[in-house]
Amino acid sequence: MFKKFFKNQNSDNSITIFAPIDGEMIQLEEVPDPVFSEKMMGDGVACKPANGKVVSPVQGKIIQVFPTKHAIGIRTENGAEILIHIGLETVNLKGEGFTVYVQEGDVVNTGEKLITFDKDMIEEKASSTITPVIITNTDEMSEIQKLGKNNVEAGKDEILVVRK
């Protein structure tokens, strides 16, 4: 049998996750929201965005687009489920300032545009623009390795390696 080739999947059943947004990477523990900093939703990292463009950090399938457009879920070939949550307390904006370019069921490539947002408006109306990138099924993965990048370019710089 032939196995699908995914450019970000390695032979040891690991997936490389690229930055979904340009900006400064921070540890999840530094996010000023206990849901993320205490890893209640899973392990990962966060980014202080430099702009308002979010791209796919992996090759995968869109499994959830929140009705409020502030978050998106992607499943990778190895089963890792990634949540990109744009800003903190942004659910309260009810979609204002967000434009989504994909829908549930779409297959996306690394670097493909997912969402754009009005960074200035988010800074003004939400508690933060910090964007957590979470592996929501952390308990199903054998390892989540954080890579030491500080400033990252969306779709180009590696931020995590996740092994099943």
Short mmCIF file of C-alpha atoms in Angstrom, two decimals:
data_model
loop_
_atom_site.label_atom_id
_atom_site.label_comp_id
_atom_site.label_asym_id
_atom_site.label_seq_id
_atom_site.Cartn_x
_atom_site.Cartn_y
_atom_site.Cartn_z
CA MET A 1 0.00 0.00 0.00
CA PHE A 2 1.03 3.57 -0.59
CA LYS A 3 1.06 6.08 2.24
CA LYS A 4 0.16 9.71 1.65
CA PHE A 5 3.18 11.96 1.66
CA PHE A 6 2.91 14.95 3.97
CA LYS A 7 5.88 17.27 3.81
CA ASN A 8 5.78 18.01 7.54
CA GLN A 9 5.49 14.38 8.69
CA ASN A 10 8.64 12.48 9.58
CA SER A 11 9.21 8.73 9.59
CA ASP A 12 8.90 8.53 13.39
CA ASN A 13 5.22 9.63 13.22
CA SER A 14 6.05 13.17 14.21
CA ILE A 15 4.70 16.40 12.80
CA THR A 16 6.57 19.68 12.57
CA ILE A 17 4.38 22.65 13.37
CA PHE A 18 5.33 25.97 11.85
CA ALA A 19 4.47 29.43 13.17
CA PRO A 20 0.90 30.36 12.21
CA ILE A 21 1.59 34.07 12.57
CA ASP A 22 4.53 36.48 12.39
CA GLY A 23 5.67 37.62 15.80
CA GLU A 24 7.42 36.82 19.06
CA MET A 25 7.01 33.33 20.52
CA ILE A 26 6.40 33.05 24.26
CA GLN A 27 5.97 30.13 26.64
CA LEU A 28 2.39 29.07 27.31
CA GLU A 29 2.97 29.69 31.03
CA GLU A 30 3.41 33.42 30.22
CA VAL A 31 -0.09 33.76 28.70
CA PRO A 32 -2.20 35.96 31.01
CA ASP A 33 -5.15 33.53 31.01
CA PRO A 34 -5.16 30.45 33.28
CA VAL A 35 -7.05 28.34 30.72
CA PHE A 36 -3.92 28.50 28.56
CA SER A 37 -1.11 29.12 31.08
CA GLU A 38 -2.19 26.17 33.22
CA LYS A 39 -2.54 24.02 30.08
CA MET A 40 -6.20 23.19 30.73
CA MET A 41 -6.76 22.87 26.96
CA GLY A 42 -3.41 21.18 26.25
CA ASP A 43 0.27 21.97 25.78
CA GLY A 44 1.78 24.28 23.20
CA VAL A 45 3.20 27.78 22.80
CA ALA A 46 1.87 31.28 22.12
CA CYS A 47 2.75 34.18 19.88
CA LYS A 48 2.57 37.95 20.28
CA PRO A 49 1.48 38.78 16.72
CA ALA A 50 3.25 41.35 14.58
CA ASN A 51 0.33 41.57 12.15
CA GLY A 52 -3.18 40.24 11.57
CA LYS A 53 -2.59 37.30 9.22
CA VAL A 54 -2.90 33.68 10.38
CA VAL A 55 -1.70 30.84 8.14
CA SER A 56 -1.87 27.09 8.51
CA PRO A 57 1.02 25.82 10.63
CA VAL A 58 0.73 22.33 9.10
CA GLN A 59 -0.66 20.32 6.27
CA GLY A 60 -3.95 19.02 7.59
CA LYS A 61 -7.73 19.16 7.69
CA ILE A 62 -9.82 21.96 9.17
CA ILE A 63 -11.90 20.31 11.90
CA GLN A 64 -13.41 23.40 13.47
CA VAL A 65 -13.99 27.05 12.62
CA PHE A 66 -15.53 28.80 15.59
CA PRO A 67 -18.69 30.79 14.71
CA THR A 68 -17.04 33.82 16.34
CA LYS A 69 -14.09 33.42 13.91
CA HIS A 70 -11.52 33.90 16.71
CA ALA A 71 -10.25 30.30 16.71
CA ILE A 72 -9.69 27.40 14.34
CA GLY A 73 -8.90 23.71 14.76
CA ILE A 74 -6.73 21.59 12.44
CA ARG A 75 -6.03 17.82 12.50
CA THR A 76 -2.69 16.62 11.15
CA GLU A 77 -1.89 13.33 9.43
CA ASN A 78 -0.54 11.86 12.70
CA GLY A 79 -3.73 12.81 14.54
CA ALA A 80 -2.44 15.85 16.44
CA GLU A 81 -5.23 18.40 16.86
CA ILE A 82 -4.10 22.01 16.84
CA LEU A 83 -6.11 24.94 18.13
CA ILE A 84 -5.09 28.43 17.06
CA HIS A 85 -6.85 30.88 19.40
CA ILE A 86 -6.45 34.47 18.20
CA GLY A 87 -6.18 36.80 21.18
CA LEU A 88 -7.65 36.52 24.66
CA GLU A 89 -11.30 37.30 25.44
CA THR A 90 -11.86 37.62 21.68
CA VAL A 91 -14.92 35.35 21.75
CA ASN A 92 -16.77 38.40 23.12
CA LEU A 93 -16.19 40.25 19.84
CA LYS A 94 -18.66 37.86 18.14
CA GLY A 95 -16.62 37.77 14.93
CA GLU A 96 -16.07 41.52 14.62
CA GLY A 97 -12.68 42.23 13.05
CA PHE A 98 -12.11 38.66 11.78
CA THR A 99 -12.28 37.26 8.23
CA VAL A 100 -12.10 33.49 7.70
CA TYR A 101 -10.87 32.02 4.39
CA VAL A 102 -11.49 28.28 5.03
CA GLN A 103 -14.30 26.08 6.27
CA GLU A 104 -14.62 22.82 8.15
CA GLY A 105 -13.54 19.88 6.01
CA ASP A 106 -11.03 21.85 3.91
CA VAL A 107 -7.57 20.34 3.48
CA VAL A 108 -4.90 23.02 3.89
CA ASN A 109 -1.19 23.28 3.23
CA THR A 110 1.45 24.83 5.43
CA GLY A 111 1.46 28.60 4.90
CA GLU A 112 -2.08 28.77 3.44
CA LYS A 113 -4.06 31.80 4.67
CA LEU A 114 -6.71 30.84 7.26
CA ILE A 115 -7.85 34.02 8.96
CA THR A 116 -7.08 37.72 8.97
CA PHE A 117 -7.92 40.03 11.84
CA ASP A 118 -7.82 43.71 12.67
CA LYS A 119 -4.92 43.73 15.12
CA ASP A 120 -5.52 47.34 16.24
CA MET A 121 -9.19 46.67 16.97
CA ILE A 122 -8.34 43.47 18.89
CA GLU A 123 -5.76 45.42 20.95
CA GLU A 124 -8.43 47.98 21.76
CA LYS A 125 -11.43 45.72 22.46
CA ALA A 126 -9.97 42.41 23.74
CA SER A 127 -7.70 41.75 26.71
CA SER A 128 -4.73 40.73 24.52
CA THR A 129 -3.64 39.82 20.99
CA ILE A 130 -1.51 36.92 22.32
CA THR A 131 -2.34 33.88 20.19
CA PRO A 132 -1.99 30.44 21.81
CA VAL A 133 -1.20 27.45 19.58
CA ILE A 134 -2.39 24.40 21.51
CA ILE A 135 -2.25 20.64 20.94
CA THR A 136 -5.73 19.92 22.31
CA ASN A 137 -5.19 16.15 22.38
CA THR A 138 -1.89 16.39 24.24
CA ASP A 139 -2.70 13.22 26.20
CA GLU A 140 -2.72 11.21 22.93
CA MET A 141 0.77 12.40 21.92
CA SER A 142 3.99 10.85 23.20
CA GLU A 143 6.02 14.06 23.02
CA ILE A 144 5.59 17.77 22.36
CA GLN A 145 8.95 19.40 21.77
CA LYS A 146 9.10 23.18 21.81
CA LEU A 147 11.70 24.70 19.53
CA GLY A 148 13.64 27.69 20.79
CA LYS A 149 12.73 30.29 18.18
CA ASN A 150 12.08 33.79 19.48
CA ASN A 151 10.91 35.83 16.51
CA VAL A 152 9.13 33.82 13.85
CA GLU A 153 7.80 34.16 10.33
CA ALA A 154 4.44 32.56 9.60
CA GLY A 155 4.62 29.31 7.64
CA LYS A 156 8.42 29.32 7.59
CA ASP A 157 9.79 28.94 11.13
CA GLU A 158 9.32 25.71 13.07
CA ILE A 159 7.89 26.10 16.58
CA LEU A 160 6.90 22.56 17.71
CA VAL A 161 7.53 18.91 16.92
CA VAL A 162 4.68 16.62 18.00
CA ARG A 163 5.11 12.85 18.15
CA LYS A 164 2.21 10.41 18.34
#
